[in-house]
PDB file of C-alpha atoms in Angstrom:
ATOM      1  CA  MET A   1      53.383  26.960  17.207  1.00 46.00           C
ATOM      2  CA  ALA A   2      50.395  27.135  14.842  1.00 52.00           C
ATOM      3  CA  THR A   3      47.824  25.660  17.217  1.00 66.00           C
ATOM      4  CA  PRO A   4      46.902  27.658  20.345  1.00 72.00           C
ATOM      5  CA  PRO A   5      48.373  26.136  23.489  1.00 88.00           C
ATOM      6  CA  ALA A   6      46.201  23.866  25.605  1.00 96.00           C
ATOM      7  CA  TYR A   7      45.090  25.715  28.722  1.00 97.00           C
ATOM      8  CA  LEU A   8      43.237  22.733  30.171  1.00 98.00           C
ATOM      9  CA  ILE A   9      43.916  19.029  29.671  1.00 98.00           C
ATOM     10  CA  ARG A  10      41.744  16.221  31.023  1.00 98.00           C
ATOM     11  CA  THR A  11      42.714  12.598  31.584  1.00 97.00           C
ATOM     12  CA  GLU A  12      40.671   9.857  33.232  1.00 97.00           C
ATOM     13  CA  ARG A  13      41.645  11.008  36.746  1.00 97.00           C
ATOM     14  CA  LEU A  14      43.388  14.361  36.448  1.00 98.00           C
ATOM     15  CA  VAL A  15      43.020  17.926  35.252  1.00 99.00           C
ATOM     16  CA  LEU A  16      46.104  19.772  34.022  1.00 99.00           C
ATOM     17  CA  ARG A  17      45.545  23.503  33.706  1.00 98.00           C
ATOM     18  CA  CYS A  18      47.246  26.841  33.498  1.00 97.00           C
ATOM     19  CA  TYR A  19      47.584  28.500  36.895  1.00 97.00           C
ATOM     20  CA  SER A  20      45.025  31.102  37.953  1.00 96.00           C
ATOM     21  CA  PRO A  21      44.703  33.067  41.229  1.00 97.00           C
ATOM     22  CA  GLU A  22      42.299  30.699  42.983  1.00 97.00           C
ATOM     23  CA  LEU A  23      44.891  27.926  42.778  1.00 98.00           C
ATOM     24  CA  ALA A  24      47.455  29.786  44.900  1.00 98.00           C
ATOM     25  CA  PRO A  25      46.134  28.396  48.232  1.00 97.00           C
ATOM     26  CA  LEU A  26      46.140  24.859  46.822  1.00 98.00           C
ATOM     27  CA  ARG A  27      49.736  25.286  45.687  1.00 98.00           C
ATOM     28  CA  GLN A  28      50.791  26.712  49.049  1.00 97.00           C
ATOM     29  CA  ALA A  29      49.266  23.749  50.900  1.00 97.00           C
ATOM     30  CA  ALA A  30      50.717  21.096  48.587  1.00 97.00           C
ATOM     31  CA  VAL A  31      54.223  22.558  48.527  1.00 97.00           C
ATOM     32  CA  ALA A  32      54.265  22.979  52.315  1.00 96.00           C
ATOM     33  CA  ALA A  33      53.163  19.370  52.799  1.00 96.00           C
ATOM     34  CA  ASN A  34      55.870  18.141  50.419  1.00 96.00           C
ATOM     35  CA  ARG A  35      58.770  20.363  51.457  1.00 96.00           C
ATOM     36  CA  GLU A  36      61.026  17.550  52.668  1.00 95.00           C
ATOM     37  CA  ALA A  37      60.329  15.396  49.611  1.00 94.00           C
ATOM     38  CA  LEU A  38      61.033  18.310  47.256  1.00 94.00           C
ATOM     39  CA  LEU A  39      64.217  19.590  48.916  1.00 92.00           C
ATOM     40  CA  PRO A  40      66.664  17.093  47.341  1.00 91.00           C
ATOM     41  CA  TRP A  41      65.561  18.060  43.825  1.00 90.00           C
ATOM     42  CA  PHE A  42      64.262  21.655  43.947  1.00 90.00           C
ATOM     43  CA  THR A  43      66.287  24.475  45.513  1.00 89.00           C
ATOM     44  CA  TRP A  44      63.216  26.696  45.839  1.00 90.00           C
ATOM     45  CA  ALA A  45      61.681  24.294  48.373  1.00 91.00           C
ATOM     46  CA  LYS A  46      64.059  25.570  51.078  1.00 92.00           C
ATOM     47  CA  ASP A  47      62.027  28.794  51.235  1.00 91.00           C
ATOM     48  CA  GLU A  48      58.804  26.946  52.007  1.00 93.00           C
ATOM     49  CA  PRO A  49      56.361  27.269  53.604  1.00 93.00           C
ATOM     50  CA  ARG A  50      55.646  30.753  52.309  1.00 95.00           C
ATOM     51  CA  PRO A  51      52.482  32.857  52.687  1.00 97.00           C
ATOM     52  CA  VAL A  52      49.699  32.407  50.171  1.00 97.00           C
ATOM     53  CA  ALA A  53      50.328  35.979  49.004  1.00 97.00           C
ATOM     54  CA  GLU A  54      53.792  34.971  47.766  1.00 97.00           C
ATOM     55  CA  HIS A  55      52.372  31.971  45.951  1.00 98.00           C
ATOM     56  CA  LEU A  56      49.830  34.301  44.360  1.00 98.00           C
ATOM     57  CA  GLN A  57      52.649  36.443  42.958  1.00 98.00           C
ATOM     58  CA  LEU A  58      54.387  33.323  41.658  1.00 97.00           C
ATOM     59  CA  VAL A  59      51.160  32.134  40.032  1.00 97.00           C
ATOM     60  CA  ARG A  60      50.896  35.521  38.316  1.00 97.00           C
ATOM     61  CA  ARG A  61      54.401  35.149  36.852  1.00 97.00           C
ATOM     62  CA  LEU A  62      53.747  31.575  35.762  1.00 96.00           C
ATOM     63  CA  ARG A  63      50.533  32.636  34.063  1.00 96.00           C
ATOM     64  CA  GLY A  64      52.350  35.399  32.194  1.00 95.00           C
ATOM     65  CA  ARG A  65      54.926  32.988  30.790  1.00 95.00           C
ATOM     66  CA  PHE A  66      52.168  30.551  29.848  1.00 95.00           C
ATOM     67  CA  ASP A  67      50.205  33.233  27.998  1.00 94.00           C
ATOM     68  CA  LEU A  68      53.341  34.139  26.022  1.00 92.00           C
ATOM     69  CA  ASP A  69      53.870  30.433  25.206  1.00 88.00           C
ATOM     70  CA  GLN A  70      57.296  30.487  26.806  1.00 88.00           C
ATOM     71  CA  ASP A  71      57.311  28.014  29.689  1.00 93.00           C
ATOM     72  CA  ARG A  72      53.976  26.294  30.316  1.00 96.00           C
ATOM     73  CA  ILE A  73      53.661  25.334  33.981  1.00 97.00           C
ATOM     74  CA  HIS A  74      50.543  23.251  34.624  1.00 98.00           C
ATOM     75  CA  ALA A  75      48.813  22.744  37.935  1.00 98.00           C
ATOM     76  CA  VAL A  76      47.924  19.053  38.183  1.00 99.00           C
ATOM     77  CA  LEU A  77      44.637  18.607  40.034  1.00 98.00           C
ATOM     78  CA  ASP A  78      42.249  15.829  40.931  1.00 96.00           C
ATOM     79  CA  GLY A  79      39.214  15.454  38.685  1.00 95.00           C
ATOM     80  CA  GLU A  80      37.100  17.802  40.836  1.00 95.00           C
ATOM     81  CA  GLN A  81      39.920  20.390  40.940  1.00 96.00           C
ATOM     82  CA  ARG A  82      39.912  20.531  44.731  1.00 95.00           C
ATOM     83  CA  GLU A  83      43.459  19.368  45.425  1.00 96.00           C
ATOM     84  CA  LEU A  84      46.838  19.950  43.794  1.00 98.00           C
ATOM     85  CA  ARG A  85      48.471  16.609  42.995  1.00 98.00           C
ATOM     86  CA  GLY A  86      51.663  18.078  41.535  1.00 97.00           C
ATOM     87  CA  GLU A  87      53.065  20.299  38.798  1.00 98.00           C
ATOM     88  CA  LEU A  88      54.048  19.593  35.219  1.00 98.00           C
ATOM     89  CA  ALA A  89      56.131  21.893  33.030  1.00 97.00           C
ATOM     90  CA  LEU A  90      56.626  22.110  29.281  1.00 97.00           C
ATOM     91  CA  LEU A  91      59.763  24.220  29.050  1.00 95.00           C
ATOM     92  CA  ALA A  92      61.173  26.145  26.101  1.00 93.00           C
ATOM     93  CA  ARG A  93      64.861  25.434  25.637  1.00 86.00           C
ATOM     94  CA  GLY A  94      65.724  27.434  22.527  1.00 80.00           C
ATOM     95  CA  GLU A  95      64.631  24.963  19.835  1.00 88.00           C
ATOM     96  CA  GLU A  96      61.326  25.678  18.102  1.00 87.00           C
ATOM     97  CA  LYS A  97      60.213  22.060  17.737  1.00 95.00           C
ATOM     98  CA  ALA A  98      61.609  20.691  21.012  1.00 97.00           C
ATOM     99  CA  ARG A  99      60.489  21.091  24.618  1.00 97.00           C
ATOM    100  CA  GLU A 100      61.630  19.759  27.978  1.00 97.00           C
ATOM    101  CA  LEU A 101      59.311  18.172  30.539  1.00 98.00           C
ATOM    102  CA  GLY A 102      59.697  18.756  34.265  1.00 96.00           C
ATOM    103  CA  TYR A 103      57.462  17.501  37.061  1.00 97.00           C
ATOM    104  CA  TRP A 104      56.851  16.679  40.688  1.00 97.00           C
ATOM    105  CA  VAL A 105      54.063  14.737  42.386  1.00 97.00           C
ATOM    106  CA  ASP A 106      52.592  15.115  45.865  1.00 97.00           C
ATOM    107  CA  SER A 107      54.254  12.395  47.938  1.00 94.00           C
ATOM    108  CA  ARG A 108      50.840  11.425  49.320  1.00 93.00           C
ATOM    109  CA  HIS A 109      49.890  10.285  45.806  1.00 94.00           C
ATOM    110  CA  THR A 110      53.061   8.581  44.614  1.00 92.00           C
ATOM    111  CA  GLY A 111      52.856   4.939  43.615  1.00 92.00           C
ATOM    112  CA  LYS A 112      49.411   5.456  42.065  1.00 94.00           C
ATOM    113  CA  GLY A 113      50.435   6.165  38.483  1.00 95.00           C
ATOM    114  CA  VAL A 114      49.832   9.914  38.774  1.00 97.00           C
ATOM    115  CA  ALA A 115      53.214  10.898  37.319  1.00 98.00           C
ATOM    116  CA  THR A 116      52.880   8.501  34.396  1.00 98.00           C
ATOM    117  CA  GLU A 117      49.344   9.690  33.623  1.00 98.00           C
ATOM    118  CA  MET A 118      50.109  13.400  33.737  1.00 98.00           C
ATOM    119  CA  VAL A 119      53.356  13.154  31.770  1.00 99.00           C
ATOM    120  CA  SER A 120      51.628  10.955  29.183  1.00 99.00           C
ATOM    121  CA  ALA A 121      48.959  13.614  28.717  1.00 98.00           C
ATOM    122  CA  LEU A 122      51.486  16.337  28.004  1.00 98.00           C
ATOM    123  CA  VAL A 123      53.502  14.064  25.732  1.00 98.00           C
ATOM    124  CA  ARG A 124      50.352  13.496  23.662  1.00 98.00           C
ATOM    125  CA  VAL A 125      49.581  17.206  23.501  1.00 97.00           C
ATOM    126  CA  GLY A 126      53.185  18.028  22.657  1.00 96.00           C
ATOM    127  CA  PHE A 127      53.396  15.673  19.705  1.00 96.00           C
ATOM    128  CA  GLU A 128      49.800  15.593  18.447  1.00 95.00           C
ATOM    129  CA  VAL A 129      48.677  19.186  19.057  1.00 94.00           C
ATOM    130  CA  ASP A 130      51.868  21.254  19.179  1.00 94.00           C
ATOM    131  CA  GLY A 131      53.643  19.276  16.478  1.00 94.00           C
ATOM    132  CA  LEU A 132      56.890  18.865  18.401  1.00 96.00           C
ATOM    133  CA  GLU A 133      59.700  16.798  16.936  1.00 98.00           C
ATOM    134  CA  ARG A 134      61.410  15.947  20.228  1.00 98.00           C
ATOM    135  CA  MET A 135      60.611  15.977  23.933  1.00 99.00           C
ATOM    136  CA  ASP A 136      63.297  15.817  26.616  1.00 98.00           C
ATOM    137  CA  ILE A 137      63.331  14.877  30.287  1.00 98.00           C
ATOM    138  CA  GLN A 138      66.256  15.715  32.551  1.00 95.00           C
ATOM    139  CA  ALA A 139      66.524  14.145  35.986  1.00 95.00           C
ATOM    140  CA  ALA A 140      69.255  14.535  38.570  1.00 94.00           C
ATOM    141  CA  VAL A 141      71.381  11.416  38.856  1.00 96.00           C
ATOM    142  CA  GLY A 142      69.779   9.428  41.668  1.00 95.00           C
ATOM    143  CA  ASN A 143      66.235  10.681  41.060  1.00 95.00           C
ATOM    144  CA  GLU A 144      65.011   7.199  40.243  1.00 96.00           C
ATOM    145  CA  ALA A 145      61.320   8.110  40.443  1.00 94.00           C
ATOM    146  CA  SER A 146      61.557  10.688  37.648  1.00 96.00           C
ATOM    147  CA  ALA A 147      63.814   8.446  35.579  1.00 97.00           C
ATOM    148  CA  ALA A 148      61.361   5.561  35.936  1.00 97.00           C
ATOM    149  CA  VAL A 149      58.580   7.626  34.356  1.00 98.00           C
ATOM    150  CA  ALA A 150      60.804   8.488  31.399  1.00 98.00           C
ATOM    151  CA  ARG A 151      61.758   4.858  30.844  1.00 98.00           C
ATOM    152  CA  LYS A 152      58.173   3.640  31.207  1.00 98.00           C
ATOM    153  CA  LEU A 153      57.048   6.006  28.446  1.00 99.00           C
ATOM    154  CA  GLY A 154      59.760   4.931  26.032  1.00 99.00           C
ATOM    155  CA  PHE A 155      62.205   7.807  26.408  1.00 99.00           C
ATOM    156  CA  THR A 156      65.801   6.913  25.541  1.00 99.00           C
ATOM    157  CA  LEU A 157      68.599   7.677  27.985  1.00 99.00           C
ATOM    158  CA  GLU A 158      71.053   9.613  25.828  1.00 98.00           C
ATOM    159  CA  GLY A 159      73.638   9.879  28.575  1.00 98.00           C
ATOM    160  CA  THR A 160      74.745  11.666  31.718  1.00 98.00           C
ATOM    161  CA  LEU A 161      75.430  15.397  31.557  1.00 95.00           C
ATOM    162  CA  ARG A 162      78.183  16.158  34.037  1.00 96.00           C
ATOM    163  CA  GLN A 163      77.994  19.075  36.465  1.00 94.00           C
ATOM    164  CA  ARG A 164      75.322  21.011  34.613  1.00 85.00           C
ATOM    165  CA  ALA A 165      73.855  24.224  35.997  1.00 81.00           C
ATOM    166  CA  ARG A 166      70.375  23.830  37.429  1.00 77.00           C
ATOM    167  CA  ALA A 167      67.478  25.849  36.063  1.00 72.00           C
ATOM    168  CA  ASP A 168      66.435  26.786  39.623  1.00 71.00           C
ATOM    169  CA  GLY A 169      69.835  28.282  40.463  1.00 71.00           C
ATOM    170  CA  GLY A 170      70.977  25.415  42.665  1.00 74.00           C
ATOM    171  CA  PRO A 171      74.492  23.962  42.604  1.00 84.00           C
ATOM    172  CA  ALA A 172      75.647  22.175  39.461  1.00 87.00           C
ATOM    173  CA  GLU A 173      74.874  18.459  39.377  1.00 91.00           C
ATOM    174  CA  ASP A 174      75.145  15.387  37.183  1.00 96.00           C
ATOM    175  CA  THR A 175      71.960  14.914  35.172  1.00 96.00           C
ATOM    176  CA  TRP A 176      70.409  12.059  33.212  1.00 97.00           C
ATOM    177  CA  HIS A 177      69.167  13.219  29.809  1.00 97.00           C
ATOM    178  CA  PHE A 178      66.259  11.331  28.203  1.00 98.00           C
ATOM    179  CA  SER A 179      64.577  12.056  24.878  1.00 98.00           C
ATOM    180  CA  LEU A 180      61.631  10.866  22.800  1.00 99.00           C
ATOM    181  CA  LEU A 181      61.371  11.642  19.077  1.00 99.00           C
ATOM    182  CA  ALA A 182      58.169  12.186  17.116  1.00 98.00           C
ATOM    183  CA  SER A 183      59.027   9.109  15.038  1.00 98.00           C
ATOM    184  CA  GLU A 184      59.224   7.020  18.235  1.00 99.00           C
ATOM    185  CA  TYR A 185      56.126   8.465  19.875  1.00 98.00           C
ATOM    186  CA  PRO A 186      53.516   6.127  18.277  1.00 98.00           C
ATOM    187  CA  ARG A 187      55.178   3.201  20.087  1.00 98.00           C
ATOM    188  CA  SER A 188      55.135   4.977  23.451  1.00 99.00           C
ATOM    189  CA  PRO A 189      52.500   3.939  26.022  1.00 98.00           C
ATOM    190  CA  ALA A 190      51.708   7.664  26.269  1.00 98.00           C
ATOM    191  CA  ALA A 191      50.089   7.538  22.828  1.00 98.00           C
ATOM    192  CA  ARG A 192      47.322   5.318  24.207  1.00 97.00           C
ATOM    193  CA  VAL A 193      46.343   7.414  27.245  1.00 97.00           C
ATOM    194  CA  PRO A 194      42.879   9.028  26.827  1.00 96.00           C
ATOM    195  CA  VAL A 195      43.262  12.814  26.720  1.00 97.00           C
ATOM    196  CA  LYS A 196      41.152  15.849  25.852  1.00 97.00           C
ATOM    197  CA  ALA A 197      42.707  19.305  25.514  1.00 97.00           C
ATOM    198  CA  TYR A 198      41.039  22.727  25.417  1.00 97.00           C
ATOM    199  CA  ASP A 199      42.280  26.176  24.407  1.00 95.00           C
ATOM    200  CA  PHE A 200      41.939  29.445  26.344  1.00 95.00           C
ATOM    201  CA  GLY A 201      38.298  29.780  25.288  1.00 95.00           C
ATOM    202  CA  GLY A 202      37.399  26.240  26.301  1.00 96.00           C
ATOM    203  CA  VAL A 203      37.300  24.982  22.712  1.00 95.00           C
ATOM    204  CA  LEU A 204      38.351  21.363  22.215  1.00 95.00           C
ATOM    205  CA  LEU A 205      41.657  21.297  20.358  1.00 92.00           C
ATOM    206  CA  PRO A 206      42.005  19.135  17.248  1.00 85.00           C
ATOM    207  CA  GLY A 207      44.741  16.599  16.724  1.00 77.00           C
ATOM    208  CA  LEU A 208      44.128  14.125  19.548  1.00 81.00           C
ATOM    209  CA  VAL A 209      42.738  10.811  18.313  1.00 65.00           C
TER     210      VAL A 209
END
């Protein structure tokens, strides 16, 4: 991608940023508090709670992939960056101009529009800064909360993928596949969410209007 990736994204209530070491304790606390809510959808949750040291190693790996512009995993924080509200991923899936979104939200903050706001921010950055042509969302059949976000933002349900392997190594499952094209994006509610994005050096990225 021609434009440097956004390392920090601000919305009205949230900060989305690349992981760094000081966020490991916040991640450990949030994941531990949400273990039961995460278990149906994320195989890795069965190993929680884990020591902060293990989360620190994970943060290091996530940062490495982010720096290489492979998979961008964002910590989603409150405006003061004191609490982790969830995670949001922009995943490379083998197509240069397409990425897949993945996300979870702290169950203590569901029903407040957090998921819609954070996904909207990354949709804007994906289309307006990165120049993507398509963004995808995959949700396990039955994960109505994730599917609702996709529908709210104008993603089209292309169909159900049957017994597909999970990225986290869990058992194969039926998956809803949603997509949003660049030509459809201007009509998406995401296009109207106020967003500012900054590169690694803290420079405001062009492209967002």
